[in-house]
Coordinates of C-alpha atoms in Angstrom, one line a residue:
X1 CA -24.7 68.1 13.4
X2 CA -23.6 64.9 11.5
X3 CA -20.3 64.2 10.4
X4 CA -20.4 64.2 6.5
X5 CA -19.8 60.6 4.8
X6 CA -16.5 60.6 2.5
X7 CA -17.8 59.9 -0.6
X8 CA -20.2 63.4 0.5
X9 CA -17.4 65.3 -0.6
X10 CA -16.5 63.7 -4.0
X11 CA -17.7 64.8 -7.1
X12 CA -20.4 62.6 -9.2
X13 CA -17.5 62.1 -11.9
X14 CA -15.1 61.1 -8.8
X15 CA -17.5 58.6 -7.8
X16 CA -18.3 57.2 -10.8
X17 CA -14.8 56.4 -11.4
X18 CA -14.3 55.1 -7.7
X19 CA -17.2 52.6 -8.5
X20 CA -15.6 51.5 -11.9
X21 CA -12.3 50.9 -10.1
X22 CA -14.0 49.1 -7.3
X23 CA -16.1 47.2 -9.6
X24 CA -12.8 45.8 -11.5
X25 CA -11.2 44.8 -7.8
X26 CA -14.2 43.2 -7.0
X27 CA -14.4 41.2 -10.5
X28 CA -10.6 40.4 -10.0
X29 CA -10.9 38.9 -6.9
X30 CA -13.9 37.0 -7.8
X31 CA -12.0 35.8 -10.6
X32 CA -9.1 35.2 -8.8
X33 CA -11.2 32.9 -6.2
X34 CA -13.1 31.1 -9.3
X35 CA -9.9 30.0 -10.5
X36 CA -8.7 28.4 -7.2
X37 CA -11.8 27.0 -6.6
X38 CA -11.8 25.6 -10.3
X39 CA -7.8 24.3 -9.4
X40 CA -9.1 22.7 -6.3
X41 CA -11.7 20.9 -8.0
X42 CA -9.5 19.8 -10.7
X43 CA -6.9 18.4 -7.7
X44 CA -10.0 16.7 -6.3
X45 CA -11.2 14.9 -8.9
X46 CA -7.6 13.6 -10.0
X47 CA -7.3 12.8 -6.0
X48 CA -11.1 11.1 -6.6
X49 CA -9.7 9.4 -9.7
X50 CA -6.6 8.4 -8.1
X51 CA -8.4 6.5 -5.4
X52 CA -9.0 3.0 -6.0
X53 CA -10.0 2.4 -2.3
X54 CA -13.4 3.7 -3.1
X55 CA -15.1 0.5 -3.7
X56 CA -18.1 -0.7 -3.8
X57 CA -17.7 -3.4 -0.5
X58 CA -16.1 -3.0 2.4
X59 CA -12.4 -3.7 2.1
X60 CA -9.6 -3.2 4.3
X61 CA -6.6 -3.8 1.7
X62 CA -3.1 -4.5 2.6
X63 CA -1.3 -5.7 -0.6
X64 CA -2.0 -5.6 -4.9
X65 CA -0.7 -7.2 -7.8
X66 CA -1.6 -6.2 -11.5
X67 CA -3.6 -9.9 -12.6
X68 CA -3.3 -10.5 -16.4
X69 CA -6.6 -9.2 -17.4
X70 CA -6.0 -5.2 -16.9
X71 CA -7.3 -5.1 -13.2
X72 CA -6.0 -5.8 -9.8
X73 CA -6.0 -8.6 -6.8
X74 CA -6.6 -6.9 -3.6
X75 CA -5.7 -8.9 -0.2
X76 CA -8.7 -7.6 2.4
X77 CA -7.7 -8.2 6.0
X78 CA -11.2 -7.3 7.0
X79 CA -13.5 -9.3 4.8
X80 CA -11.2 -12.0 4.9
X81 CA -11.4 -12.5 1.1
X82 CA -9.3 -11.9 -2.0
X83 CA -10.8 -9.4 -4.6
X84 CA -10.6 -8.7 -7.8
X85 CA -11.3 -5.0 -9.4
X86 CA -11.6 -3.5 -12.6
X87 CA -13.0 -0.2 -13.7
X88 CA -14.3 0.6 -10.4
X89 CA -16.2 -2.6 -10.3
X90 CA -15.2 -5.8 -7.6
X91 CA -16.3 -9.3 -7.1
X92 CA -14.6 -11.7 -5.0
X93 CA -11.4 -13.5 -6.3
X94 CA -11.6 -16.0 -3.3
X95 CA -13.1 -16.8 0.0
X96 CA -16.2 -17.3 1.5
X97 CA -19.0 -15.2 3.7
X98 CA -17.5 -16.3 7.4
X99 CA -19.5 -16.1 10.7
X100 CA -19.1 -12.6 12.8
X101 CA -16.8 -12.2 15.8
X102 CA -18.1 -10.5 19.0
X103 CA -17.9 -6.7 17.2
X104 CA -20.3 -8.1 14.3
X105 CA -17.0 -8.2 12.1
X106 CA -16.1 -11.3 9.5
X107 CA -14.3 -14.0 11.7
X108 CA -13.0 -15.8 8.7
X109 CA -11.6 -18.7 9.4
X110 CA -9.4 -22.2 7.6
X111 CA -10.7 -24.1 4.6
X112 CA -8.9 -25.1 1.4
X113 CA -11.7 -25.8 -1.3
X114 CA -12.9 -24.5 -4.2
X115 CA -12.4 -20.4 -4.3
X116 CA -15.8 -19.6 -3.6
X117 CA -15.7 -22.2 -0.6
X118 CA -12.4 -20.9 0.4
X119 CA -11.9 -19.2 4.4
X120 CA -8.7 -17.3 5.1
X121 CA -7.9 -15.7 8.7
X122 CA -5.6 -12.8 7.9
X123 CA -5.1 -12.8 4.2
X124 CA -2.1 -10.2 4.1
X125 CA 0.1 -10.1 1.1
X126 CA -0.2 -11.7 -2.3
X127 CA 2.4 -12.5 -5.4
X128 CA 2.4 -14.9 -8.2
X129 CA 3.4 -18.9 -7.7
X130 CA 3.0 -21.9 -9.5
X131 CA 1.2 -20.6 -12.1
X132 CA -1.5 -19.3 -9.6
X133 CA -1.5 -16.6 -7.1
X134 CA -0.2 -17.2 -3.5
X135 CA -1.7 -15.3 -0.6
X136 CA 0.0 -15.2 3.0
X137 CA -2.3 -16.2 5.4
X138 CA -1.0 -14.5 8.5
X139 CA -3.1 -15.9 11.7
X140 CA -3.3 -19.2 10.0
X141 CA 0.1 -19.5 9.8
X142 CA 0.4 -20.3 6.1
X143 CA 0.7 -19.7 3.2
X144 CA -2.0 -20.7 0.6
X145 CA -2.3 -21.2 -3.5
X146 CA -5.0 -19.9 -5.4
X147 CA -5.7 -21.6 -8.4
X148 CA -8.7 -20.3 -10.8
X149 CA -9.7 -24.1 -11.6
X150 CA -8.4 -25.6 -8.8
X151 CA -9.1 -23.5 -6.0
X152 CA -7.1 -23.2 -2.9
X153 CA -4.5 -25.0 -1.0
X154 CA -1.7 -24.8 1.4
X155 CA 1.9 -24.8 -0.1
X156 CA 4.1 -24.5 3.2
X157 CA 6.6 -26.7 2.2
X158 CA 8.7 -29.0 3.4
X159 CA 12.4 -29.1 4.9
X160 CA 15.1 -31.0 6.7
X161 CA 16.1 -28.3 8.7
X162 CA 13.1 -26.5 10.0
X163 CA 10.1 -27.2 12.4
X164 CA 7.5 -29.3 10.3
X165 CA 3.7 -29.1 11.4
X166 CA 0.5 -30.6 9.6
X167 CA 0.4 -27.9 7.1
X168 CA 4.3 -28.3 6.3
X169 CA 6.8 -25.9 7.4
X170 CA 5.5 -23.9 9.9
X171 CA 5.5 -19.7 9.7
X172 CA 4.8 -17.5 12.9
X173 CA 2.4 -14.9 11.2
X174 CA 4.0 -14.8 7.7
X175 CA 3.4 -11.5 5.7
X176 CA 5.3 -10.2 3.0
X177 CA 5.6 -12.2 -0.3
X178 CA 7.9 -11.8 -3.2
X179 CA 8.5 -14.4 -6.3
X180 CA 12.0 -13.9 -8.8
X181 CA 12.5 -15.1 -12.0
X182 CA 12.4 -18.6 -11.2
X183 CA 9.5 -18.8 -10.0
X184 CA 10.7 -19.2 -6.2
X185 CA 8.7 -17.4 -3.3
X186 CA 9.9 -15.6 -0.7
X187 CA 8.0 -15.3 2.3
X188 CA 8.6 -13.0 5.2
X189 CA 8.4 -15.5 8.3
X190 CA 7.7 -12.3 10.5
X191 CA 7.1 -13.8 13.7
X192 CA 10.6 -15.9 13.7
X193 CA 12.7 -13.1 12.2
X194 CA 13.6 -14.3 9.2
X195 CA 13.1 -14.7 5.3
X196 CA 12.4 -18.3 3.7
X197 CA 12.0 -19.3 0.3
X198 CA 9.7 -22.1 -1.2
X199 CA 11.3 -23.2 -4.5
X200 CA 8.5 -24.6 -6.8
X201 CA 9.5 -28.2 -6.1
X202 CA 8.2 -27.0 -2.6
X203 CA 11.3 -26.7 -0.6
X204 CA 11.6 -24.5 2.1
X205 CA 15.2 -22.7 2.4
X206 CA 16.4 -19.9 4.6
X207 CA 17.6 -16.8 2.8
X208 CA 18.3 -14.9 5.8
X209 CA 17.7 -15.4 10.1
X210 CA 18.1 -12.6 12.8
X211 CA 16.0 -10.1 11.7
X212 CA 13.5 -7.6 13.5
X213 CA 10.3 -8.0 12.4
X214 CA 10.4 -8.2 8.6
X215 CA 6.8 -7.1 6.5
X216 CA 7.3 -6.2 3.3
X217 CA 9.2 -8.1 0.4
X218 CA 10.1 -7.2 -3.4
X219 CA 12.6 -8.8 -5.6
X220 CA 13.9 -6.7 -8.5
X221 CA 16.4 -7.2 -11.0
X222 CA 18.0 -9.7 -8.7
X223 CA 17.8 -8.3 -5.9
X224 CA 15.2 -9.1 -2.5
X225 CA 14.5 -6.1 -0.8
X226 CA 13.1 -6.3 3.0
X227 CA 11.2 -3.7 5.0
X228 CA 12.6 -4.9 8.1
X229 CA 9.7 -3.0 10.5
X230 CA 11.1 -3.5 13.6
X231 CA 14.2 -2.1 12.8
X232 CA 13.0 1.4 11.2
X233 CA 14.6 0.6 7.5
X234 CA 14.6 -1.2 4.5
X235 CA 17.7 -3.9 3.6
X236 CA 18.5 -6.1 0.7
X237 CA 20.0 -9.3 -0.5
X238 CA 21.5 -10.3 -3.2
X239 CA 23.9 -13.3 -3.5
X240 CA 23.9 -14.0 0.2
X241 CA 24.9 -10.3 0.9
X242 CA 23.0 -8.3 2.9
X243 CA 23.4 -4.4 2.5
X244 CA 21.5 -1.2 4.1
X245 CA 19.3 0.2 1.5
X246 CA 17.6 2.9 3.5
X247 CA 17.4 4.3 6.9
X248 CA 19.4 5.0 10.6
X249 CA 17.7 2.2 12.4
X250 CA 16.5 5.0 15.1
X251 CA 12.5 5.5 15.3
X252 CA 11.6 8.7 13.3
X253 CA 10.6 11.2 10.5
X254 CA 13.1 13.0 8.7
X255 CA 14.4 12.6 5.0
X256 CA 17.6 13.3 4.1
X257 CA 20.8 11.2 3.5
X258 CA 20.3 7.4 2.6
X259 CA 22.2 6.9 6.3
X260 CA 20.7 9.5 8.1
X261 CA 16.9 9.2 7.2
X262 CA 14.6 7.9 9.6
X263 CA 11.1 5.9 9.8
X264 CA 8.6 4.5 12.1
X265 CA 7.6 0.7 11.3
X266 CA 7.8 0.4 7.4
X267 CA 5.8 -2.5 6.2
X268 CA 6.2 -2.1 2.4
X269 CA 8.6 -1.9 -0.3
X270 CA 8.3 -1.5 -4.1
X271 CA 11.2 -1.1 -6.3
X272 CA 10.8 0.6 -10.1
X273 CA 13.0 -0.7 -13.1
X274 CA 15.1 2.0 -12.7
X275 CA 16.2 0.8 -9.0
X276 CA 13.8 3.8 -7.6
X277 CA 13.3 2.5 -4.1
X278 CA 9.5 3.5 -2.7
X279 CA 8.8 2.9 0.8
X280 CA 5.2 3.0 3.1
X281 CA 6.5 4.3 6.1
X282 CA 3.4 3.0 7.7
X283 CA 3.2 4.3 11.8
X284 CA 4.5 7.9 10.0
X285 CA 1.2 7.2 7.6
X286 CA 3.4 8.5 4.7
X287 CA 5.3 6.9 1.3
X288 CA 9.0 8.4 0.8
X289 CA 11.1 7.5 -2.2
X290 CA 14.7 6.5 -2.4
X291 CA 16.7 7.8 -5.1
X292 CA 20.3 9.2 -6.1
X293 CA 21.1 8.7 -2.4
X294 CA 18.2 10.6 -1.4
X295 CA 15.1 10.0 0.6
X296 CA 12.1 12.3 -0.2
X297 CA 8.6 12.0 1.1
X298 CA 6.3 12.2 -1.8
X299 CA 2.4 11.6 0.2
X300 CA 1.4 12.1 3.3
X301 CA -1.8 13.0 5.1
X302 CA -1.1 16.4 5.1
X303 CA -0.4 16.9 1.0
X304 CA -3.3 19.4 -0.6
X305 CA -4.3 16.7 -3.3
X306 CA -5.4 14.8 -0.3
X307 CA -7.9 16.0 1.6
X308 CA -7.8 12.4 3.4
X309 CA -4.6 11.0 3.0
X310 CA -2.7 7.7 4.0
X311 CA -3.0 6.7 7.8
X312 CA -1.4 3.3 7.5
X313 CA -0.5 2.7 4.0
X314 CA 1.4 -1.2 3.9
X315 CA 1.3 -3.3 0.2
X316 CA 2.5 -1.6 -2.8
X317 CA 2.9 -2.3 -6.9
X318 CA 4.0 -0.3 -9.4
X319 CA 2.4 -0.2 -12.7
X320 CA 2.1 1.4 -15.8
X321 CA 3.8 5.1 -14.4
X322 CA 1.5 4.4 -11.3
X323 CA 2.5 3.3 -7.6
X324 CA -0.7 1.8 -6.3
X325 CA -0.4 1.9 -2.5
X326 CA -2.5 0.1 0.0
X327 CA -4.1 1.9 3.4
X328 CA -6.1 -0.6 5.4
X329 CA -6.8 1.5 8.1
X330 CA -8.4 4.1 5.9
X331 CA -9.5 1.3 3.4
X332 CA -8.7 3.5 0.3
X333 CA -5.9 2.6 -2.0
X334 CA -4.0 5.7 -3.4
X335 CA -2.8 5.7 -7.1
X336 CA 0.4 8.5 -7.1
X337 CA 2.2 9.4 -11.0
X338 CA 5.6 8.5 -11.0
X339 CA 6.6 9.3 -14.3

């Protein structure tokens, strides 16, 4: 003899008012799931929106700068070339199609000529100079000038004081770039430890010797901050003065205090108006914030907005409420809000 089913014993009205309250679980959760679903698109497409990186060449960017005309110059370590976007759309700034290494990847290579003549090596960060735009050429050695109707040249300067080579002063694999409000350039001279400055009567001084590994530059408000990578944190200097702006020195990941915080290789630094201090903690593939003697992590790989985030995110700007971050490993450059 069968066991009787439980809705066997329940009266026809009983049921009927099981099914209704069923029905209006069932429409709840469905509703509940549609708006999710509907939240997550709406995160998507401002992530989608919020990505710059997806161009329409292949570009592996390390550095931007707003140019004057409402886009963005791009530094591309892979293509070897300087680019130039708006509204989704890019064209090359400077430098030529090179010849392909062993892996079938753009060579580059050394040529100052016109910009669509132009060969870079390593064209890593990128400021304003002379009235043109300067670009650190990193396995070259030097930094170069791009100049819309002149095209490019070399601009290492000269000094009294520090090793000359054909090119000028020589750089061991220069990177980050900074220019103040006269104009001056600062250029990280990674390779020797230190931070020079080309005035624009092309004279190369020494701002400060004896670091580890210094990347990333920014001058603000008088002020030239330094992401000194080799030493896990970010200093400045101002006036000859140099003072700890973020981190313990000691390899890590942890926010916190502006003493105790830690990071893994920073190679960028961009500083708001408002002396906000933003920071691309690049081997931690993550961009933390410094402010009101806090450090706060505000994207990593891991946030929900991002269903790819940041794996070695270097150059940053800000602009307009927007910090524009570089990633040249994921070749993707993230736009996060900051106002």
């Amino acid at each position: 003899m069968k066991e009787k089913g439980f809705l066997s014993g329940l009266t026809n009205r009983t049921k009927i008012i099981l099914a209704v309250v069923v029905g209006v679980i069932i429409l709840a959760v469905i509703g509940t799931l549609i708006a999710i679903l509907a939240n997550r698109n709406s995160i998507k497409s401002v992530a989608q929106t919020n990505i710059l990186g997806e161009l329409d060449v292949l570009c592996a960017p390390t550095d931007i700068i707003p140019d004057d005309d409402g886009g963005f110059l791009i530094t591309d370590v892979y293509g070897k070339k300087v680019w130039r976007i708006k509204n989704g759309k890019s064209e090359v700034f400077a430098g030529a199609d090179s010849n392909s290494d062993r892996y079938g990847e753009p060579e580059g290579g050394y040529n100052d000529s016109s910009l669509k003549d132009s060969l870079f090596k390593e064209p890593w960060a990128i400021s304003p100079f002379l009235g043109g735009i300067a670009v650190s050429d990193t396995e070259n050695g030097t930094v170069r000038l791009i100049e819309k109707e002149k095209g490019t040249s070399t601009v290492n300067g000269i000094s009294d004081s520090l090793e000359m080579g054909k090119n000028g002063v020589t750089f061991e694999k220069p990177t980050g770039l900074a220019t103040d409000e006269n104009g001056d350039l600062y250029v990280s001279d990674t390779g020797r430890g230190a931070i020079r400055k080309i005035t624009t009567s092309g004279e190369v001084q020494t701002v400060i010797e004896g670091l580890n590994r210094p990347t990333g530059l920014c001058y603000s408000s008088g002020i030239l901050y330094i992401a000194e990578t080799g030493a896990n944190r970010v200093i400045s200097v101002k006036d000859g003065e140099i003072s700890l702006v973020v981190g313990s020195g000691e390899c890590g990941d942890a926010d916190g205090s502006i003493e105790e915080a830690s990071f893994s290789s920073p190679q960028g630094v961009a500083v708001d108006k408002d002396g906000t201090v933003y920071i691309a903690d690049t081997i931690n593939a993550c961009v933390r914030v410094v402010k009101d003697g806090k450090v706060d992590t505000i994207l990593r790989p891991t946030d929900e907005i991002l269903e790819t985030g940041p794996v070695s995110p270097t150059g940053m700007c800000i602009c307009d409420g927007y910090l524009y971050v570089c990633d040249n490993f994921s070749r993707e450059i993230y736009i996060v809000p900051i106002k």
